[in-house]
Amino acid sequence: MERRIHFLDQLRSHMMLLGIVLHVAGNYNTMPAGYIWPFKDTEVHGFFSGAVVFIHCFRMQVFFFVAGFFMLLLMEKRGTHAFIKNRTQRILIPFITLSPLIGYTCYVLFLKAAGIMAERGVTITFPDSLPLYHLWFLYYLILYYVVTLAVLRILQRLPARYIMPLLLLALGSIPLLQESYLMDTAYGFDIAWGTFFHYGIFFITGALAYREKDRFYAAVSRFRKPLAGLTIAIAGLVASLIFAARSGEDPEAVTWYGSLWLGISYFCLCWLIIGIYRKWMDKPSAASRYLADASYWMYLVHLPLAIAIPMALEPLPVNVFGKFSLSFFLILSLCLISYHFLVRPTWLGQLLNGRKTSLRRTAPELNNA
């Protein structure tokens, strides 16, 4: 039996937990309040804006890469029918059953936040489309599964030497096609196509990495190339923006060379992060395994808390960093406690993790799924 791939397990769970960091930071960054995140504390700081931008550069890209990798792993081990059954249970059913309840709770809280901001003179309007909030990632994941199953034979026959150039070209073309270096934020059932294709490329890359897993394991542990590529790509992107500004073009206009540099920088950053986990976090750990199981539930239910708790803590006479730390600690604690007692030993644990685990018993080591 092939051992569990510990570094990808931890990578997936940590990207989930970074989503909680991201959303708590949304209350304290300097970005304007809007329908994506309507509440802002009376004290904000640019540090949290930088953190949000940086996390956005790799979090979901890495998550979808790992999801693509595990898709082919599961199909190889158990077959297509078992894969569909597994993902129906762990992805589709939670999406259908939990999204209405979580979505309605978020909707009520977002309206309350908009009311608070209206008292400060900030008007926030919401789109007419049905919001999915943070659960858009399950919606996109389901679509990626369907599309990948449809084109699986083509992926399996694609010569290895063509994989990387095609992926980089596709990734670099997305900002050019959507005429923006910034990806649209997914919101409802209407697909943000630039964002959809961007994350989809990382999903496909993960699937292809499993197809070439021996090469992937060997290559991902070497940092020199991705680090050099990231440095060159960032320098090229900055130079492109400066050149565009000095040549009299609109500084916000997207150029083909700027788009290509941006695409390469995304890819190299994600590859570097995966390599770091491969080198230093590929070890079995009971705590890491527990967190890997818990992170899915924690991410599903955290969003109402991530806006309700910062709103409740706003009057506290502490600075912005203190409020952020306290909010994050309370949200993480409540999500973890609810997982341990309400999910792990119950039918919800069976649904989300494929098994129920007694509170007195440590879960056995299982294959990735």
JSON list of C-alpha atoms in Angstrom, two decimals, residues 187-319:
[
{"chain": "A", "resi": 187, "resn": "TYR", "atom": "CA", "xyz": [-19.13, 35.29, -6.09]},
{"chain": "A", "resi": 188, "resn": "GLY", "atom": "CA", "xyz": [-22.12, 33.30, -7.29]},
{"chain": "A", "resi": 189, "resn": "PHE", "atom": "CA", "xyz": [-23.12, 30.72, -9.87]},
{"chain": "A", "resi": 190, "resn": "ASP", "atom": "CA", "xyz": [-22.12, 33.08, -12.69]},
{"chain": "A", "resi": 191, "resn": "ILE", "atom": "CA", "xyz": [-18.60, 31.99, -13.62]},
{"chain": "A", "resi": 192, "resn": "ALA", "atom": "CA", "xyz": [-15.79, 34.56, -13.56]},
{"chain": "A", "resi": 193, "resn": "TRP", "atom": "CA", "xyz": [-14.11, 33.06, -16.63]},
{"chain": "A", "resi": 194, "resn": "GLY", "atom": "CA", "xyz": [-10.66, 34.56, -16.16]},
{"chain": "A", "resi": 195, "resn": "THR", "atom": "CA", "xyz": [-10.54, 33.29, -12.60]},
{"chain": "A", "resi": 196, "resn": "PHE", "atom": "CA", "xyz": [-12.05, 29.95, -13.59]},
{"chain": "A", "resi": 197, "resn": "PHE", "atom": "CA", "xyz": [-9.41, 29.31, -16.27]},
{"chain": "A", "resi": 198, "resn": "HIS", "atom": "CA", "xyz": [-6.60, 30.59, -14.06]},
{"chain": "A", "resi": 199, "resn": "TYR", "atom": "CA", "xyz": [-7.33, 28.14, -11.23]},
{"chain": "A", "resi": 200, "resn": "GLY", "atom": "CA", "xyz": [-8.27, 25.46, -13.75]},
{"chain": "A", "resi": 201, "resn": "ILE", "atom": "CA", "xyz": [-4.75, 25.57, -15.19]},
{"chain": "A", "resi": 202, "resn": "PHE", "atom": "CA", "xyz": [-3.34, 24.79, -11.75]},
{"chain": "A", "resi": 203, "resn": "PHE", "atom": "CA", "xyz": [-5.86, 21.96, -11.34]},
{"chain": "A", "resi": 204, "resn": "ILE", "atom": "CA", "xyz": [-4.79, 20.47, -14.67]},
{"chain": "A", "resi": 205, "resn": "THR", "atom": "CA", "xyz": [-1.14, 20.97, -13.72]},
{"chain": "A", "resi": 206, "resn": "GLY", "atom": "CA", "xyz": [-1.73, 18.95, -10.55]},
{"chain": "A", "resi": 207, "resn": "ALA", "atom": "CA", "xyz": [-3.33, 16.16, -12.56]},
{"chain": "A", "resi": 208, "resn": "LEU", "atom": "CA", "xyz": [-0.41, 16.14, -14.99]},
{"chain": "A", "resi": 209, "resn": "ALA", "atom": "CA", "xyz": [2.04, 16.17, -12.06]},
{"chain": "A", "resi": 210, "resn": "TYR", "atom": "CA", "xyz": [0.52, 12.92, -10.86]},
{"chain": "A", "resi": 211, "resn": "ARG", "atom": "CA", "xyz": [0.76, 11.47, -14.36]},
{"chain": "A", "resi": 212, "resn": "GLU", "atom": "CA", "xyz": [4.48, 12.34, -14.26]},
{"chain": "A", "resi": 213, "resn": "LYS", "atom": "CA", "xyz": [4.77, 11.83, -10.50]},
{"chain": "A", "resi": 214, "resn": "ASP", "atom": "CA", "xyz": [8.33, 10.44, -10.49]},
{"chain": "A", "resi": 215, "resn": "ARG", "atom": "CA", "xyz": [9.58, 13.51, -12.35]},
{"chain": "A", "resi": 216, "resn": "PHE", "atom": "CA", "xyz": [7.40, 15.74, -10.19]},
{"chain": "A", "resi": 217, "resn": "TYR", "atom": "CA", "xyz": [8.80, 14.38, -6.91]},
{"chain": "A", "resi": 218, "resn": "ALA", "atom": "CA", "xyz": [12.36, 14.76, -8.22]},
{"chain": "A", "resi": 219, "resn": "ALA", "atom": "CA", "xyz": [11.87, 18.26, -9.64]},
{"chain": "A", "resi": 220, "resn": "VAL", "atom": "CA", "xyz": [9.79, 19.87, -6.91]},
{"chain": "A", "resi": 221, "resn": "SER", "atom": "CA", "xyz": [12.51, 19.50, -4.26]},
{"chain": "A", "resi": 222, "resn": "ARG", "atom": "CA", "xyz": [14.96, 21.66, -6.21]},
{"chain": "A", "resi": 223, "resn": "PHE", "atom": "CA", "xyz": [14.52, 25.35, -5.36]},
{"chain": "A", "resi": 224, "resn": "ARG", "atom": "CA", "xyz": [17.05, 26.99, -7.64]},
{"chain": "A", "resi": 225, "resn": "LYS", "atom": "CA", "xyz": [14.99, 27.10, -10.83]},
{"chain": "A", "resi": 226, "resn": "PRO", "atom": "CA", "xyz": [11.64, 28.23, -9.37]},
{"chain": "A", "resi": 227, "resn": "LEU", "atom": "CA", "xyz": [13.35, 30.83, -7.18]},
{"chain": "A", "resi": 228, "resn": "ALA", "atom": "CA", "xyz": [15.34, 32.17, -10.13]},
{"chain": "A", "resi": 229, "resn": "GLY", "atom": "CA", "xyz": [12.23, 32.09, -12.33]},
{"chain": "A", "resi": 230, "resn": "LEU", "atom": "CA", "xyz": [10.20, 33.96, -9.71]},
{"chain": "A", "resi": 231, "resn": "THR", "atom": "CA", "xyz": [12.89, 36.64, -9.33]},
{"chain": "A", "resi": 232, "resn": "ILE", "atom": "CA", "xyz": [13.21, 37.13, -13.08]},
{"chain": "A", "resi": 233, "resn": "ALA", "atom": "CA", "xyz": [9.44, 37.15, -13.61]},
{"chain": "A", "resi": 234, "resn": "ILE", "atom": "CA", "xyz": [8.82, 39.78, -10.91]},
{"chain": "A", "resi": 235, "resn": "ALA", "atom": "CA", "xyz": [11.62, 41.92, -12.31]},
{"chain": "A", "resi": 236, "resn": "GLY", "atom": "CA", "xyz": [10.18, 41.50, -15.80]},
{"chain": "A", "resi": 237, "resn": "LEU", "atom": "CA", "xyz": [6.68, 42.45, -14.62]},
{"chain": "A", "resi": 238, "resn": "VAL", "atom": "CA", "xyz": [7.93, 45.57, -12.82]},
{"chain": "A", "resi": 239, "resn": "ALA", "atom": "CA", "xyz": [9.98, 46.55, -15.86]},
{"chain": "A", "resi": 240, "resn": "SER", "atom": "CA", "xyz": [6.93, 46.02, -18.07]},
{"chain": "A", "resi": 241, "resn": "LEU", "atom": "CA", "xyz": [4.78, 48.30, -15.94]},
{"chain": "A", "resi": 242, "resn": "ILE", "atom": "CA", "xyz": [7.48, 50.99, -15.88]},
{"chain": "A", "resi": 243, "resn": "PHE", "atom": "CA", "xyz": [8.01, 50.73, -19.63]},
{"chain": "A", "resi": 244, "resn": "ALA", "atom": "CA", "xyz": [4.26, 50.94, -20.32]},
{"chain": "A", "resi": 245, "resn": "ALA", "atom": "CA", "xyz": [3.96, 54.03, -18.11]},
{"chain": "A", "resi": 246, "resn": "ARG", "atom": "CA", "xyz": [6.94, 55.82, -19.66]},
{"chain": "A", "resi": 247, "resn": "SER", "atom": "CA", "xyz": [5.87, 55.07, -23.21]},
{"chain": "A", "resi": 248, "resn": "GLY", "atom": "CA", "xyz": [2.69, 57.06, -22.72]},
{"chain": "A", "resi": 249, "resn": "GLU", "atom": "CA", "xyz": [0.39, 54.04, -22.42]},
{"chain": "A", "resi": 250, "resn": "ASP", "atom": "CA", "xyz": [-2.27, 53.72, -19.78]},
{"chain": "A", "resi": 251, "resn": "PRO", "atom": "CA", "xyz": [-0.36, 52.44, -16.69]},
{"chain": "A", "resi": 252, "resn": "GLU", "atom": "CA", "xyz": [-3.23, 50.04, -15.98]},
{"chain": "A", "resi": 253, "resn": "ALA", "atom": "CA", "xyz": [-3.33, 48.69, -19.55]},
{"chain": "A", "resi": 254, "resn": "VAL", "atom": "CA", "xyz": [-2.41, 45.03, -19.85]},
{"chain": "A", "resi": 255, "resn": "THR", "atom": "CA", "xyz": [0.42, 44.17, -22.25]},
{"chain": "A", "resi": 256, "resn": "TRP", "atom": "CA", "xyz": [1.28, 40.75, -23.63]},
{"chain": "A", "resi": 257, "resn": "TYR", "atom": "CA", "xyz": [4.74, 40.83, -22.06]},
{"chain": "A", "resi": 258, "resn": "GLY", "atom": "CA", "xyz": [3.43, 41.97, -18.67]},
{"chain": "A", "resi": 259, "resn": "SER", "atom": "CA", "xyz": [0.80, 39.25, -18.81]},
{"chain": "A", "resi": 260, "resn": "LEU", "atom": "CA", "xyz": [3.39, 36.59, -19.57]},
{"chain": "A", "resi": 261, "resn": "TRP", "atom": "CA", "xyz": [5.68, 37.70, -16.74]},
{"chain": "A", "resi": 262, "resn": "LEU", "atom": "CA", "xyz": [2.76, 37.66, -14.32]},
{"chain": "A", "resi": 263, "resn": "GLY", "atom": "CA", "xyz": [1.76, 34.15, -15.38]},
{"chain": "A", "resi": 264, "resn": "ILE", "atom": "CA", "xyz": [5.31, 32.86, -14.91]},
{"chain": "A", "resi": 265, "resn": "SER", "atom": "CA", "xyz": [5.55, 34.52, -11.48]},
{"chain": "A", "resi": 266, "resn": "TYR", "atom": "CA", "xyz": [2.35, 32.81, -10.30]},
{"chain": "A", "resi": 267, "resn": "PHE", "atom": "CA", "xyz": [3.62, 29.45, -11.48]},
{"chain": "A", "resi": 268, "resn": "CYS", "atom": "CA", "xyz": [7.10, 29.78, -9.96]},
{"chain": "A", "resi": 269, "resn": "LEU", "atom": "CA", "xyz": [5.77, 31.03, -6.62]},
{"chain": "A", "resi": 270, "resn": "CYS", "atom": "CA", "xyz": [3.39, 28.09, -6.30]},
{"chain": "A", "resi": 271, "resn": "TRP", "atom": "CA", "xyz": [6.06, 25.60, -7.39]},
{"chain": "A", "resi": 272, "resn": "LEU", "atom": "CA", "xyz": [8.43, 27.06, -4.79]},
{"chain": "A", "resi": 273, "resn": "ILE", "atom": "CA", "xyz": [5.86, 26.71, -2.01]},
{"chain": "A", "resi": 274, "resn": "ILE", "atom": "CA", "xyz": [5.10, 23.12, -3.00]},
{"chain": "A", "resi": 275, "resn": "GLY", "atom": "CA", "xyz": [8.84, 22.40, -2.98]},
{"chain": "A", "resi": 276, "resn": "ILE", "atom": "CA", "xyz": [9.26, 23.83, 0.51]},
{"chain": "A", "resi": 277, "resn": "TYR", "atom": "CA", "xyz": [6.54, 21.54, 1.82]},
{"chain": "A", "resi": 278, "resn": "ARG", "atom": "CA", "xyz": [8.05, 18.58, -0.04]},
{"chain": "A", "resi": 279, "resn": "LYS", "atom": "CA", "xyz": [11.45, 19.14, 1.55]},
{"chain": "A", "resi": 280, "resn": "TRP", "atom": "CA", "xyz": [10.53, 19.98, 5.13]},
{"chain": "A", "resi": 281, "resn": "MET", "atom": "CA", "xyz": [6.98, 18.77, 5.78]},
{"chain": "A", "resi": 282, "resn": "ASP", "atom": "CA", "xyz": [6.82, 15.29, 4.27]},
{"chain": "A", "resi": 283, "resn": "LYS", "atom": "CA", "xyz": [6.68, 13.52, 7.63]},
{"chain": "A", "resi": 284, "resn": "PRO", "atom": "CA", "xyz": [3.87, 11.67, 9.41]},
{"chain": "A", "resi": 285, "resn": "SER", "atom": "CA", "xyz": [2.36, 13.51, 12.36]},
{"chain": "A", "resi": 286, "resn": "ALA", "atom": "CA", "xyz": [-0.76, 12.76, 14.36]},
{"chain": "A", "resi": 287, "resn": "ALA", "atom": "CA", "xyz": [-1.36, 16.49, 14.91]},
{"chain": "A", "resi": 288, "resn": "SER", "atom": "CA", "xyz": [-0.93, 17.26, 11.19]},
{"chain": "A", "resi": 289, "resn": "ARG", "atom": "CA", "xyz": [-3.27, 14.43, 10.23]},
{"chain": "A", "resi": 290, "resn": "TYR", "atom": "CA", "xyz": [-5.88, 15.66, 12.70]},
{"chain": "A", "resi": 291, "resn": "LEU", "atom": "CA", "xyz": [-5.59, 19.20, 11.33]},
{"chain": "A", "resi": 292, "resn": "ALA", "atom": "CA", "xyz": [-5.81, 17.92, 7.76]},
{"chain": "A", "resi": 293, "resn": "ASP", "atom": "CA", "xyz": [-9.13, 16.30, 8.60]},
{"chain": "A", "resi": 294, "resn": "ALA", "atom": "CA", "xyz": [-10.39, 19.28, 10.60]},
{"chain": "A", "resi": 295, "resn": "SER", "atom": "CA", "xyz": [-9.43, 21.99, 8.11]},
{"chain": "A", "resi": 296, "resn": "TYR", "atom": "CA", "xyz": [-12.22, 21.14, 5.64]},
{"chain": "A", "resi": 297, "resn": "TRP", "atom": "CA", "xyz": [-14.98, 21.62, 8.21]},
{"chain": "A", "resi": 298, "resn": "MET", "atom": "CA", "xyz": [-13.24, 24.66, 9.68]},
{"chain": "A", "resi": 299, "resn": "TYR", "atom": "CA", "xyz": [-13.11, 26.38, 6.32]},
{"chain": "A", "resi": 300, "resn": "LEU", "atom": "CA", "xyz": [-16.72, 25.50, 5.47]},
{"chain": "A", "resi": 301, "resn": "VAL", "atom": "CA", "xyz": [-18.17, 27.10, 8.61]},
{"chain": "A", "resi": 302, "resn": "HIS", "atom": "CA", "xyz": [-15.73, 29.89, 9.46]},
{"chain": "A", "resi": 303, "resn": "LEU", "atom": "CA", "xyz": [-17.07, 32.74, 7.32]},
{"chain": "A", "resi": 304, "resn": "PRO", "atom": "CA", "xyz": [-20.06, 33.81, 9.47]},
{"chain": "A", "resi": 305, "resn": "LEU", "atom": "CA", "xyz": [-17.72, 33.92, 12.47]},
{"chain": "A", "resi": 306, "resn": "ALA", "atom": "CA", "xyz": [-15.11, 35.83, 10.47]},
{"chain": "A", "resi": 307, "resn": "ILE", "atom": "CA", "xyz": [-17.46, 38.76, 10.11]},
{"chain": "A", "resi": 308, "resn": "ALA", "atom": "CA", "xyz": [-19.60, 38.47, 13.28]},
{"chain": "A", "resi": 309, "resn": "ILE", "atom": "CA", "xyz": [-16.70, 38.30, 15.75]},
{"chain": "A", "resi": 310, "resn": "PRO", "atom": "CA", "xyz": [-14.73, 41.29, 14.36]},
{"chain": "A", "resi": 311, "resn": "MET", "atom": "CA", "xyz": [-17.95, 43.34, 14.40]},
{"chain": "A", "resi": 312, "resn": "ALA", "atom": "CA", "xyz": [-18.51, 42.36, 18.04]},
{"chain": "A", "resi": 313, "resn": "LEU", "atom": "CA", "xyz": [-14.91, 43.16, 19.00]},
{"chain": "A", "resi": 314, "resn": "GLU", "atom": "CA", "xyz": [-14.83, 46.56, 17.29]},
{"chain": "A", "resi": 315, "resn": "PRO", "atom": "CA", "xyz": [-15.50, 48.58, 20.51]},
{"chain": "A", "resi": 316, "resn": "LEU", "atom": "CA", "xyz": [-12.56, 46.98, 22.36]},
{"chain": "A", "resi": 317, "resn": "PRO", "atom": "CA", "xyz": [-9.85, 49.49, 23.34]},
{"chain": "A", "resi": 318, "resn": "VAL", "atom": "CA", "xyz": [-7.03, 47.55, 21.65]},
{"chain": "A", "resi": 319, "resn": "ASN", "atom": "CA", "xyz": [-5.11, 48.26, 18.46]}
]
